[in-house]
């Protein structure tokens, strides 16, 4: 019986040829995986490109202009072209930090924003849990009412709240028996009134977001906690809150940003900052400096300070969560 012809060592079908083929494949895979700018790495940026261009035009450039103006003397004379803009360096910031009113307004802004954030999160989370406990019709009514408050423009909502608490015609004073008490006259009562309006128009976002997160939690987990005798507060604190922490991070950061830069509610409800500026916050203070006093450079400096504060708060908060092992 004739034997098969011997396979040449260098032939493509030989053992050596197969080994060389495998080696070439491995080298090709290693080269493609070691390329930092391969097709797989570039593709996501191609999708993000249009959004990044839009953000660059709507965010980066205005922030650049804001920071640029804060380093120049820029008043009405420079706007009208009567005088050239002169470089001041950090002179505007030195003037701002040397103003005692700025530090008073900054402290009031931090305390007011913190109270708004805590109140908004408390009301929103409580109503989100309530939505999971009521039937379909009450749940729908509560959702529609909350979304109506959320959709109301800030100017309209502020005006409505002023009418509700009006000392002469408002129904709140009549129900509470306060007579002609003016809520916007005192500093703390005015801040309280604005806080209530801010919470009223902000809690729907927290409520809807947290409610969606609760719905994604397996029902078996909640049933097991209830069978173990845990109260509703204990279930929230020990079960729901840890599982919803990424969602709570988002709503907390959003609330901090929104409440720290409140403008419309303060400006409308306190008449531009209250009596003798007792209800000023940084946004209204910047508006007064820039447009009421035509000190655009000082107003820009206040805006830069606000931006730095918000970025610092957000980064510190995210860093603390990452140290705790949270995936964001």
PDB file of C-alpha atoms in Angstrom:
ATOM      1  CA  UNK A   1       0.000   0.000   0.000  1.00  0.00           C
ATOM      2  CA  UNK A   2       1.673   3.285  -1.076  1.00  0.00           C
ATOM      3  CA  UNK A   3       2.559   5.634   1.774  1.00  0.00           C
ATOM      4  CA  UNK A   4       1.414   9.272   1.838  1.00  0.00           C
ATOM      5  CA  UNK A   5       3.906  11.784   0.502  1.00  0.00           C
ATOM      6  CA  UNK A   6       5.888  13.460   3.261  1.00  0.00           C
ATOM      7  CA  UNK A   7       4.776  16.943   4.267  1.00  0.00           C
ATOM      8  CA  UNK A   8       7.420  19.549   3.768  1.00  0.00           C
ATOM      9  CA  UNK A   9       8.495  21.461   6.840  1.00  0.00           C
ATOM     10  CA  UNK A  10       7.812  24.864   5.309  1.00  0.00           C
ATOM     11  CA  UNK A  11       4.567  23.933   3.580  1.00  0.00           C
ATOM     12  CA  UNK A  12       1.430  25.842   4.560  1.00  0.00           C
ATOM     13  CA  UNK A  13      -0.253  22.637   5.745  1.00  0.00           C
ATOM     14  CA  UNK A  14       2.686  21.516   7.845  1.00  0.00           C
ATOM     15  CA  UNK A  15       3.144  21.800  11.558  1.00  0.00           C
ATOM     16  CA  UNK A  16       5.662  24.597  11.197  1.00  0.00           C
ATOM     17  CA  UNK A  17       3.316  26.506   8.919  1.00  0.00           C
ATOM     18  CA  UNK A  18       0.468  26.234  11.401  1.00  0.00           C
ATOM     19  CA  UNK A  19       2.707  27.452  14.213  1.00  0.00           C
ATOM     20  CA  UNK A  20       3.860  30.406  12.151  1.00  0.00           C
ATOM     21  CA  UNK A  21       0.229  31.217  11.356  1.00  0.00           C
ATOM     22  CA  UNK A  22      -0.731  31.136  15.018  1.00  0.00           C
ATOM     23  CA  UNK A  23       2.233  33.342  15.847  1.00  0.00           C
ATOM     24  CA  UNK A  24       1.186  35.896  13.227  1.00  0.00           C
ATOM     25  CA  UNK A  25      -2.381  35.937  14.617  1.00  0.00           C
ATOM     26  CA  UNK A  26      -1.087  36.441  18.162  1.00  0.00           C
ATOM     27  CA  UNK A  27       1.195  39.263  17.042  1.00  0.00           C
ATOM     28  CA  UNK A  28      -1.675  40.914  15.200  1.00  0.00           C
ATOM     29  CA  UNK A  29      -3.970  40.665  18.214  1.00  0.00           C
ATOM     30  CA  UNK A  30      -1.314  42.028  20.547  1.00  0.00           C
ATOM     31  CA  UNK A  31      -0.626  44.960  18.220  1.00  0.00           C
ATOM     32  CA  UNK A  32      -4.333  45.795  17.859  1.00  0.00           C
ATOM     33  CA  UNK A  33      -4.941  45.572  21.616  1.00  0.00           C
ATOM     34  CA  UNK A  34      -1.937  47.752  22.389  1.00  0.00           C
ATOM     35  CA  UNK A  35      -3.057  50.582  20.120  1.00  0.00           C
ATOM     36  CA  UNK A  36      -4.519  53.282  22.395  1.00  0.00           C
ATOM     37  CA  UNK A  37      -6.245  55.055  19.528  1.00  0.00           C
ATOM     38  CA  UNK A  38      -7.717  52.075  17.705  1.00  0.00           C
ATOM     39  CA  UNK A  39     -11.102  52.069  16.074  1.00  0.00           C
ATOM     40  CA  UNK A  40     -12.836  50.831  19.217  1.00  0.00           C
ATOM     41  CA  UNK A  41     -11.404  53.739  21.230  1.00  0.00           C
ATOM     42  CA  UNK A  42     -12.268  56.390  18.640  1.00  0.00           C
ATOM     43  CA  UNK A  43     -15.851  55.298  17.981  1.00  0.00           C
ATOM     44  CA  UNK A  44     -17.351  56.625  21.276  1.00  0.00           C
ATOM     45  CA  UNK A  45     -15.785  60.026  20.661  1.00  0.00           C
ATOM     46  CA  UNK A  46     -17.360  60.160  17.218  1.00  0.00           C
ATOM     47  CA  UNK A  47     -20.779  59.756  18.832  1.00  0.00           C
ATOM     48  CA  UNK A  48     -19.978  62.298  21.545  1.00  0.00           C
ATOM     49  CA  UNK A  49     -18.476  64.796  19.107  1.00  0.00           C
ATOM     50  CA  UNK A  50     -21.645  66.755  18.222  1.00  0.00           C
ATOM     51  CA  UNK A  51     -22.687  67.016  21.878  1.00  0.00           C
ATOM     52  CA  UNK A  52     -19.203  68.171  22.870  1.00  0.00           C
ATOM     53  CA  UNK A  53     -19.279  70.852  20.175  1.00  0.00           C
ATOM     54  CA  UNK A  54     -22.645  72.129  21.424  1.00  0.00           C
ATOM     55  CA  UNK A  55     -21.455  72.104  25.049  1.00  0.00           C
ATOM     56  CA  UNK A  56     -18.298  73.917  24.036  1.00  0.00           C
ATOM     57  CA  UNK A  57     -20.302  76.686  22.433  1.00  0.00           C
ATOM     58  CA  UNK A  58     -22.945  76.956  25.141  1.00  0.00           C
ATOM     59  CA  UNK A  59     -20.796  76.368  28.236  1.00  0.00           C
ATOM     60  CA  UNK A  60     -17.045  76.596  27.733  1.00  0.00           C
ATOM     61  CA  UNK A  61     -16.975  79.841  25.782  1.00  0.00           C
ATOM     62  CA  UNK A  62     -19.327  81.782  28.130  1.00  0.00           C
ATOM     63  CA  UNK A  63     -17.330  80.567  31.151  1.00  0.00           C
ATOM     64  CA  UNK A  64     -14.142  81.715  29.423  1.00  0.00           C
ATOM     65  CA  UNK A  65     -15.640  85.150  28.775  1.00  0.00           C
ATOM     66  CA  UNK A  66     -16.878  85.352  32.360  1.00  0.00           C
ATOM     67  CA  UNK A  67     -13.417  84.622  33.713  1.00  0.00           C
ATOM     68  CA  UNK A  68     -11.810  87.033  31.240  1.00  0.00           C
ATOM     69  CA  UNK A  69     -14.047  89.957  32.217  1.00  0.00           C
ATOM     70  CA  UNK A  70     -13.350  89.308  35.909  1.00  0.00           C
ATOM     71  CA  UNK A  71      -9.675  90.222  35.325  1.00  0.00           C
ATOM     72  CA  UNK A  72     -10.432  93.592  33.698  1.00  0.00           C
ATOM     73  CA  UNK A  73     -11.992  96.868  34.755  1.00  0.00           C
ATOM     74  CA  UNK A  74     -15.259  96.591  32.897  1.00  0.00           C
ATOM     75  CA  UNK A  75     -17.953  99.134  33.727  1.00  0.00           C
ATOM     76  CA  UNK A  76     -20.485 101.145  31.748  1.00  0.00           C
ATOM     77  CA  UNK A  77     -17.680 103.335  30.390  1.00  0.00           C
ATOM     78  CA  UNK A  78     -15.981 100.327  28.826  1.00  0.00           C
ATOM     79  CA  UNK A  79     -19.269  98.897  27.528  1.00  0.00           C
ATOM     80  CA  UNK A  80     -20.126 102.143  25.745  1.00  0.00           C
ATOM     81  CA  UNK A  81     -16.612 102.395  24.300  1.00  0.00           C
ATOM     82  CA  UNK A  82     -15.741 105.617  26.104  1.00  0.00           C
ATOM     83  CA  UNK A  83     -12.748 104.080  27.882  1.00  0.00           C
ATOM     84  CA  UNK A  84     -10.594 101.055  27.127  1.00  0.00           C
ATOM     85  CA  UNK A  85     -10.768  98.004  29.372  1.00  0.00           C
ATOM     86  CA  UNK A  86      -7.730  97.918  31.636  1.00  0.00           C
ATOM     87  CA  UNK A  87      -6.229  94.745  33.051  1.00  0.00           C
ATOM     88  CA  UNK A  88      -6.693  94.479  36.823  1.00  0.00           C
ATOM     89  CA  UNK A  89      -5.322  91.017  37.513  1.00  0.00           C
ATOM     90  CA  UNK A  90      -6.775  89.780  40.764  1.00  0.00           C
ATOM     91  CA  UNK A  91      -7.784  93.298  41.778  1.00  0.00           C
ATOM     92  CA  UNK A  92     -11.494  92.610  41.385  1.00  0.00           C
ATOM     93  CA  UNK A  93     -11.216  89.495  43.520  1.00  0.00           C
ATOM     94  CA  UNK A  94      -9.245  91.398  46.178  1.00  0.00           C
ATOM     95  CA  UNK A  95     -11.961  94.067  46.253  1.00  0.00           C
ATOM     96  CA  UNK A  96     -14.651  91.415  46.434  1.00  0.00           C
ATOM     97  CA  UNK A  97     -13.003  89.435  49.246  1.00  0.00           C
ATOM     98  CA  UNK A  98     -12.347  92.642  51.134  1.00  0.00           C
ATOM     99  CA  UNK A  99     -16.050  93.528  51.143  1.00  0.00           C
ATOM    100  CA  UNK A 100     -17.781  92.436  54.349  1.00  0.00           C
ATOM    101  CA  UNK A 101     -21.152  92.268  52.612  1.00  0.00           C
ATOM    102  CA  UNK A 102     -19.845  89.593  50.255  1.00  0.00           C
ATOM    103  CA  UNK A 103     -19.031  87.264  53.156  1.00  0.00           C
ATOM    104  CA  UNK A 104     -22.434  87.884  54.741  1.00  0.00           C
ATOM    105  CA  UNK A 105     -24.168  87.083  51.463  1.00  0.00           C
ATOM    106  CA  UNK A 106     -21.990  83.985  50.969  1.00  0.00           C
ATOM    107  CA  UNK A 107     -22.871  82.664  54.440  1.00  0.00           C
ATOM    108  CA  UNK A 108     -26.568  83.345  53.871  1.00  0.00           C
ATOM    109  CA  UNK A 109     -26.394  81.576  50.499  1.00  0.00           C
ATOM    110  CA  UNK A 110     -24.721  78.472  51.942  1.00  0.00           C
ATOM    111  CA  UNK A 111     -27.186  78.182  54.841  1.00  0.00           C
ATOM    112  CA  UNK A 112     -30.209  78.849  52.632  1.00  0.00           C
ATOM    113  CA  UNK A 113     -29.083  76.370  49.956  1.00  0.00           C
ATOM    114  CA  UNK A 114     -28.352  73.687  52.568  1.00  0.00           C
ATOM    115  CA  UNK A 115     -31.816  74.115  54.099  1.00  0.00           C
ATOM    116  CA  UNK A 116     -33.426  73.918  50.647  1.00  0.00           C
ATOM    117  CA  UNK A 117     -31.477  70.785  49.676  1.00  0.00           C
ATOM    118  CA  UNK A 118     -32.264  68.932  52.920  1.00  0.00           C
ATOM    119  CA  UNK A 119     -35.951  69.911  52.799  1.00  0.00           C
ATOM    120  CA  UNK A 120     -36.300  69.013  49.123  1.00  0.00           C
ATOM    121  CA  UNK A 121     -34.685  65.597  49.585  1.00  0.00           C
ATOM    122  CA  UNK A 122     -36.780  64.865  52.687  1.00  0.00           C
ATOM    123  CA  UNK A 123     -40.078  65.790  51.037  1.00  0.00           C
ATOM    124  CA  UNK A 124     -39.233  64.123  47.728  1.00  0.00           C
ATOM    125  CA  UNK A 125     -38.063  60.841  49.269  1.00  0.00           C
ATOM    126  CA  UNK A 126     -41.010  60.691  51.687  1.00  0.00           C
ATOM    127  CA  UNK A 127     -43.522  61.191  48.875  1.00  0.00           C
ATOM    128  CA  UNK A 128     -41.685  58.646  46.692  1.00  0.00           C
ATOM    129  CA  UNK A 129     -42.139  56.041  49.415  1.00  0.00           C
ATOM    130  CA  UNK A 130     -45.762  57.127  49.797  1.00  0.00           C
ATOM    131  CA  UNK A 131     -46.355  56.544  46.078  1.00  0.00           C
ATOM    132  CA  UNK A 132     -45.436  52.910  46.557  1.00  0.00           C
ATOM    133  CA  UNK A 133     -48.005  52.546  49.368  1.00  0.00           C
ATOM    134  CA  UNK A 134     -51.132  54.083  47.840  1.00  0.00           C
ATOM    135  CA  UNK A 135     -53.487  52.782  45.175  1.00  0.00           C
ATOM    136  CA  UNK A 136     -53.474  53.733  41.511  1.00  0.00           C
ATOM    137  CA  UNK A 137     -55.932  56.664  41.644  1.00  0.00           C
ATOM    138  CA  UNK A 138     -54.314  58.551  44.575  1.00  0.00           C
ATOM    139  CA  UNK A 139     -50.899  57.839  43.072  1.00  0.00           C
ATOM    140  CA  UNK A 140     -51.945  59.311  39.744  1.00  0.00           C
ATOM    141  CA  UNK A 141     -53.433  62.388  41.438  1.00  0.00           C
ATOM    142  CA  UNK A 142     -50.253  62.971  43.449  1.00  0.00           C
ATOM    143  CA  UNK A 143     -48.081  62.534  40.369  1.00  0.00           C
ATOM    144  CA  UNK A 144     -50.150  65.002  38.342  1.00  0.00           C
ATOM    145  CA  UNK A 145     -50.104  67.564  41.160  1.00  0.00           C
ATOM    146  CA  UNK A 146     -46.351  67.222  41.581  1.00  0.00           C
ATOM    147  CA  UNK A 147     -45.665  67.463  37.862  1.00  0.00           C
ATOM    148  CA  UNK A 148     -47.901  70.547  37.714  1.00  0.00           C
ATOM    149  CA  UNK A 149     -45.768  72.218  40.384  1.00  0.00           C
ATOM    150  CA  UNK A 150     -42.616  71.169  38.542  1.00  0.00           C
ATOM    151  CA  UNK A 151     -43.859  72.564  35.220  1.00  0.00           C
ATOM    152  CA  UNK A 152     -44.887  75.928  36.671  1.00  0.00           C
ATOM    153  CA  UNK A 153     -42.449  78.711  35.679  1.00  0.00           C
ATOM    154  CA  UNK A 154     -40.463  80.162  38.580  1.00  0.00           C
ATOM    155  CA  UNK A 155     -41.866  83.664  38.087  1.00  0.00           C
ATOM    156  CA  UNK A 156     -45.453  82.388  38.050  1.00  0.00           C
ATOM    157  CA  UNK A 157     -44.940  80.178  41.090  1.00  0.00           C
ATOM    158  CA  UNK A 158     -43.300  82.986  43.043  1.00  0.00           C
ATOM    159  CA  UNK A 159     -46.146  85.370  42.230  1.00  0.00           C
ATOM    160  CA  UNK A 160     -48.760  82.804  43.302  1.00  0.00           C
ATOM    161  CA  UNK A 161     -46.994  82.219  46.612  1.00  0.00           C
ATOM    162  CA  UNK A 162     -46.836  85.968  47.230  1.00  0.00           C
ATOM    163  CA  UNK A 163     -50.595  86.185  46.692  1.00  0.00           C
ATOM    164  CA  UNK A 164     -51.189  83.259  49.053  1.00  0.00           C
ATOM    165  CA  UNK A 165     -49.152  84.943  51.795  1.00  0.00           C
ATOM    166  CA  UNK A 166     -50.247  88.510  51.065  1.00  0.00           C
ATOM    167  CA  UNK A 167     -50.824  90.419  54.341  1.00  0.00           C
ATOM    168  CA  UNK A 168     -54.073  92.006  53.095  1.00  0.00           C
ATOM    169  CA  UNK A 169     -55.711  89.477  50.764  1.00  0.00           C
ATOM    170  CA  UNK A 170     -53.809  86.228  51.279  1.00  0.00           C
ATOM    171  CA  UNK A 171     -55.777  83.225  52.576  1.00  0.00           C
ATOM    172  CA  UNK A 172     -52.847  81.893  54.654  1.00  0.00           C
ATOM    173  CA  UNK A 173     -52.927  84.741  57.166  1.00  0.00           C
ATOM    174  CA  UNK A 174     -56.688  84.401  57.519  1.00  0.00           C
ATOM    175  CA  UNK A 175     -56.489  80.650  58.160  1.00  0.00           C
ATOM    176  CA  UNK A 176     -53.647  81.052  60.659  1.00  0.00           C
ATOM    177  CA  UNK A 177     -55.184  84.147  62.260  1.00  0.00           C
ATOM    178  CA  UNK A 178     -52.089  86.306  61.697  1.00  0.00           C
ATOM    179  CA  UNK A 179     -53.956  89.421  60.606  1.00  0.00           C
ATOM    180  CA  UNK A 180     -51.840  91.684  58.411  1.00  0.00           C
ATOM    181  CA  UNK A 181     -48.528  89.973  59.159  1.00  0.00           C
ATOM    182  CA  UNK A 182     -45.998  90.587  56.349  1.00  0.00           C
ATOM    183  CA  UNK A 183     -43.941  87.504  55.567  1.00  0.00           C
ATOM    184  CA  UNK A 184     -41.485  89.399  53.383  1.00  0.00           C
ATOM    185  CA  UNK A 185     -40.699  92.118  55.930  1.00  0.00           C
ATOM    186  CA  UNK A 186     -38.607  90.058  58.328  1.00  0.00           C
ATOM    187  CA  UNK A 187     -35.373  88.468  57.164  1.00  0.00           C
ATOM    188  CA  UNK A 188     -36.003  84.940  58.413  1.00  0.00           C
ATOM    189  CA  UNK A 189     -39.694  84.849  57.513  1.00  0.00           C
ATOM    190  CA  UNK A 190     -38.844  85.993  53.977  1.00  0.00           C
ATOM    191  CA  UNK A 191     -36.192  83.308  53.640  1.00  0.00           C
ATOM    192  CA  UNK A 192     -38.699  80.766  54.985  1.00  0.00           C
ATOM    193  CA  UNK A 193     -41.301  81.822  52.442  1.00  0.00           C
ATOM    194  CA  UNK A 194     -38.801  81.525  49.581  1.00  0.00           C
ATOM    195  CA  UNK A 195     -37.627  78.144  50.928  1.00  0.00           C
ATOM    196  CA  UNK A 196     -41.180  76.803  50.853  1.00  0.00           C
ATOM    197  CA  UNK A 197     -41.607  77.912  47.261  1.00  0.00           C
ATOM    198  CA  UNK A 198     -38.254  76.433  46.211  1.00  0.00           C
ATOM    199  CA  UNK A 199     -39.113  73.089  47.832  1.00  0.00           C
ATOM    200  CA  UNK A 200     -42.583  73.158  46.235  1.00  0.00           C
ATOM    201  CA  UNK A 201     -41.159  73.505  42.721  1.00  0.00           C
ATOM    202  CA  UNK A 202     -38.135  71.209  43.277  1.00  0.00           C
ATOM    203  CA  UNK A 203     -39.406  68.139  45.145  1.00  0.00           C
ATOM    204  CA  UNK A 204     -41.158  66.566  42.084  1.00  0.00           C
ATOM    205  CA  UNK A 205     -37.794  65.846  40.440  1.00  0.00           C
ATOM    206  CA  UNK A 206     -36.578  64.027  43.556  1.00  0.00           C
ATOM    207  CA  UNK A 207     -39.894  62.244  44.025  1.00  0.00           C
ATOM    208  CA  UNK A 208     -40.148  60.910  40.465  1.00  0.00           C
ATOM    209  CA  UNK A 209     -36.478  59.885  40.313  1.00  0.00           C
ATOM    210  CA  UNK A 210     -36.467  58.108  43.671  1.00  0.00           C
ATOM    211  CA  UNK A 211     -39.832  56.469  42.944  1.00  0.00           C
ATOM    212  CA  UNK A 212     -38.421  55.016  39.721  1.00  0.00           C
ATOM    213  CA  UNK A 213     -35.442  53.711  41.694  1.00  0.00           C
ATOM    214  CA  UNK A 214     -37.663  52.096  44.326  1.00  0.00           C
ATOM    215  CA  UNK A 215     -39.652  50.343  41.603  1.00  0.00           C
ATOM    216  CA  UNK A 216     -36.437  48.759  40.352  1.00  0.00           C
ATOM    217  CA  UNK A 217     -35.669  47.215  43.757  1.00  0.00           C
ATOM    218  CA  UNK A 218     -36.721  43.524  43.895  1.00  0.00           C
ATOM    219  CA  UNK A 219     -39.917  43.129  45.873  1.00  0.00           C
ATOM    220  CA  UNK A 220     -38.488  40.050  47.618  1.00  0.00           C
ATOM    221  CA  UNK A 221     -35.939  42.234  49.398  1.00  0.00           C
ATOM    222  CA  UNK A 222     -38.592  44.555  50.798  1.00  0.00           C
ATOM    223  CA  UNK A 223     -40.852  41.648  51.765  1.00  0.00           C
ATOM    224  CA  UNK A 224     -37.993  39.952  53.612  1.00  0.00           C
ATOM    225  CA  UNK A 225     -37.255  43.149  55.547  1.00  0.00           C
ATOM    226  CA  UNK A 226     -40.930  43.530  56.456  1.00  0.00           C
ATOM    227  CA  UNK A 227     -41.144  39.906  57.604  1.00  0.00           C
ATOM    228  CA  UNK A 228     -38.139  40.505  59.851  1.00  0.00           C
ATOM    229  CA  UNK A 229     -40.154  43.194  61.625  1.00  0.00           C
ATOM    230  CA  UNK A 230     -38.389  46.263  60.175  1.00  0.00           C
ATOM    231  CA  UNK A 231     -40.356  49.508  60.309  1.00  0.00           C
ATOM    232  CA  UNK A 232     -40.810  51.725  57.269  1.00  0.00           C
ATOM    233  CA  UNK A 233     -38.050  54.052  58.466  1.00  0.00           C
ATOM    234  CA  UNK A 234     -35.708  51.109  59.074  1.00  0.00           C
ATOM    235  CA  UNK A 235     -36.463  49.679  55.627  1.00  0.00           C
ATOM    236  CA  UNK A 236     -35.633  53.029  54.065  1.00  0.00           C
ATOM    237  CA  UNK A 237     -32.462  53.565  56.098  1.00  0.00           C
ATOM    238  CA  UNK A 238     -31.035  50.046  55.940  1.00  0.00           C
ATOM    239  CA  UNK A 239     -32.375  48.668  52.653  1.00  0.00           C
ATOM    240  CA  UNK A 240     -33.616  51.279  50.197  1.00  0.00           C
ATOM    241  CA  UNK A 241     -31.148  54.116  50.829  1.00  0.00           C
ATOM    242  CA  UNK A 242     -28.018  51.969  50.310  1.00  0.00           C
ATOM    243  CA  UNK A 243     -29.460  50.419  47.151  1.00  0.00           C
ATOM    244  CA  UNK A 244     -30.563  53.825  45.824  1.00  0.00           C
ATOM    245  CA  UNK A 245     -27.326  55.611  46.680  1.00  0.00           C
ATOM    246  CA  UNK A 246     -26.274  56.279  43.043  1.00  0.00           C
ATOM    247  CA  UNK A 247     -29.685  57.840  42.386  1.00  0.00           C
ATOM    248  CA  UNK A 248     -29.522  59.856  45.606  1.00  0.00           C
ATOM    249  CA  UNK A 249     -26.097  61.131  44.540  1.00  0.00           C
ATOM    250  CA  UNK A 250     -27.557  62.496  41.309  1.00  0.00           C
ATOM    251  CA  UNK A 251     -30.553  64.212  42.905  1.00  0.00           C
ATOM    252  CA  UNK A 252     -28.381  65.629  45.716  1.00  0.00           C
ATOM    253  CA  UNK A 253     -25.854  67.172  43.340  1.00  0.00           C
ATOM    254  CA  UNK A 254     -28.632  68.538  41.147  1.00  0.00           C
ATOM    255  CA  UNK A 255     -30.371  70.046  44.169  1.00  0.00           C
ATOM    256  CA  UNK A 256     -27.146  71.632  45.415  1.00  0.00           C
ATOM    257  CA  UNK A 257     -26.513  73.254  42.042  1.00  0.00           C
ATOM    258  CA  UNK A 258     -30.101  74.464  41.619  1.00  0.00           C
ATOM    259  CA  UNK A 259     -30.563  75.774  45.157  1.00  0.00           C
ATOM    260  CA  UNK A 260     -27.150  77.410  45.409  1.00  0.00           C
ATOM    261  CA  UNK A 261     -27.867  79.564  42.376  1.00  0.00           C
ATOM    262  CA  UNK A 262     -31.482  80.481  43.143  1.00  0.00           C
ATOM    263  CA  UNK A 263     -32.312  83.850  41.617  1.00  0.00           C
ATOM    264  CA  UNK A 264     -35.898  84.203  40.403  1.00  0.00           C
ATOM    265  CA  UNK A 265     -37.625  83.283  43.663  1.00  0.00           C
ATOM    266  CA  UNK A 266     -35.476  85.621  45.771  1.00  0.00           C
ATOM    267  CA  UNK A 267     -35.687  88.472  43.292  1.00  0.00           C
ATOM    268  CA  UNK A 268     -39.456  88.277  42.794  1.00  0.00           C
ATOM    269  CA  UNK A 269     -40.592  87.428  46.325  1.00  0.00           C
ATOM    270  CA  UNK A 270     -38.303  89.815  48.234  1.00  0.00           C
ATOM    271  CA  UNK A 271     -38.323  92.665  45.743  1.00  0.00           C
ATOM    272  CA  UNK A 272     -34.717  92.297  44.616  1.00  0.00           C
ATOM    273  CA  UNK A 273     -33.102  91.136  47.847  1.00  0.00           C
ATOM    274  CA  UNK A 274     -35.267  92.326  50.700  1.00  0.00           C
ATOM    275  CA  UNK A 275     -35.123  95.455  52.836  1.00  0.00           C
ATOM    276  CA  UNK A 276     -31.556  96.825  52.879  1.00  0.00           C
ATOM    277  CA  UNK A 277     -30.367  93.661  51.147  1.00  0.00           C
ATOM    278  CA  UNK A 278     -31.206  91.401  54.087  1.00  0.00           C
ATOM    279  CA  UNK A 279     -32.280  88.542  51.788  1.00  0.00           C
ATOM    280  CA  UNK A 280     -29.486  88.685  49.253  1.00  0.00           C
ATOM    281  CA  UNK A 281     -27.954  85.499  47.875  1.00  0.00           C
ATOM    282  CA  UNK A 282     -24.911  85.324  45.611  1.00  0.00           C
ATOM    283  CA  UNK A 283     -26.857  85.239  42.352  1.00  0.00           C
ATOM    284  CA  UNK A 284     -28.922  88.315  43.236  1.00  0.00           C
ATOM    285  CA  UNK A 285     -25.818  90.004  44.655  1.00  0.00           C
ATOM    286  CA  UNK A 286     -23.984  89.422  41.358  1.00  0.00           C
ATOM    287  CA  UNK A 287     -26.964  90.813  39.437  1.00  0.00           C
ATOM    288  CA  UNK A 288     -26.986  93.960  41.556  1.00  0.00           C
ATOM    289  CA  UNK A 289     -23.257  94.486  41.115  1.00  0.00           C
ATOM    290  CA  UNK A 290     -23.291  93.837  37.378  1.00  0.00           C
ATOM    291  CA  UNK A 291     -26.503  95.502  36.203  1.00  0.00           C
ATOM    292  CA  UNK A 292     -27.734  97.783  38.972  1.00  0.00           C
ATOM    293  CA  UNK A 293     -24.273  99.246  39.686  1.00  0.00           C
ATOM    294  CA  UNK A 294     -22.778  98.616  36.197  1.00  0.00           C
ATOM    295  CA  UNK A 295     -19.769  96.896  37.791  1.00  0.00           C
ATOM    296  CA  UNK A 296     -19.678  94.048  35.319  1.00  0.00           C
ATOM    297  CA  UNK A 297     -16.212  92.923  36.343  1.00  0.00           C
ATOM    298  CA  UNK A 298     -17.269  92.467  39.994  1.00  0.00           C
ATOM    299  CA  UNK A 299     -20.399  90.626  38.892  1.00  0.00           C
ATOM    300  CA  UNK A 300     -18.259  88.324  36.758  1.00  0.00           C
ATOM    301  CA  UNK A 301     -15.909  87.710  39.691  1.00  0.00           C
ATOM    302  CA  UNK A 302     -18.876  86.659  41.840  1.00  0.00           C
ATOM    303  CA  UNK A 303     -19.969  84.298  39.068  1.00  0.00           C
ATOM    304  CA  UNK A 304     -16.505  82.714  38.920  1.00  0.00           C
ATOM    305  CA  UNK A 305     -16.491  82.271  42.712  1.00  0.00           C
ATOM    306  CA  UNK A 306     -19.876  80.537  42.540  1.00  0.00           C
ATOM    307  CA  UNK A 307     -18.639  78.238  39.777  1.00  0.00           C
ATOM    308  CA  UNK A 308     -15.540  77.271  41.774  1.00  0.00           C
ATOM    309  CA  UNK A 309     -17.592  76.614  44.918  1.00  0.00           C
ATOM    310  CA  UNK A 310     -20.076  74.371  43.085  1.00  0.00           C
ATOM    311  CA  UNK A 311     -17.310  72.430  41.338  1.00  0.00           C
ATOM    312  CA  UNK A 312     -15.480  71.953  44.631  1.00  0.00           C
ATOM    313  CA  UNK A 313     -18.621  70.725  46.415  1.00  0.00           C
ATOM    314  CA  UNK A 314     -19.429  68.295  43.604  1.00  0.00           C
ATOM    315  CA  UNK A 315     -15.889  66.906  43.364  1.00  0.00           C
ATOM    316  CA  UNK A 316     -15.537  66.479  47.131  1.00  0.00           C
ATOM    317  CA  UNK A 317     -18.899  64.725  47.323  1.00  0.00           C
ATOM    318  CA  UNK A 318     -18.035  62.342  44.502  1.00  0.00           C
ATOM    319  CA  UNK A 319     -14.597  61.667  46.000  1.00  0.00           C
ATOM    320  CA  UNK A 320     -16.108  60.739  49.349  1.00  0.00           C
ATOM    321  CA  UNK A 321     -18.520  58.347  47.666  1.00  0.00           C
ATOM    322  CA  UNK A 322     -15.742  56.761  45.635  1.00  0.00           C
ATOM    323  CA  UNK A 323     -13.734  56.187  48.813  1.00  0.00           C
ATOM    324  CA  UNK A 324     -16.721  54.275  50.141  1.00  0.00           C
ATOM    325  CA  UNK A 325     -16.557  51.986  47.104  1.00  0.00           C
ATOM    326  CA  UNK A 326     -19.554  53.354  45.230  1.00  0.00           C
ATOM    327  CA  UNK A 327     -19.664  52.991  41.450  1.00  0.00           C
ATOM    328  CA  UNK A 328     -20.867  56.211  39.828  1.00  0.00           C
TER     329      UNK A 328
END
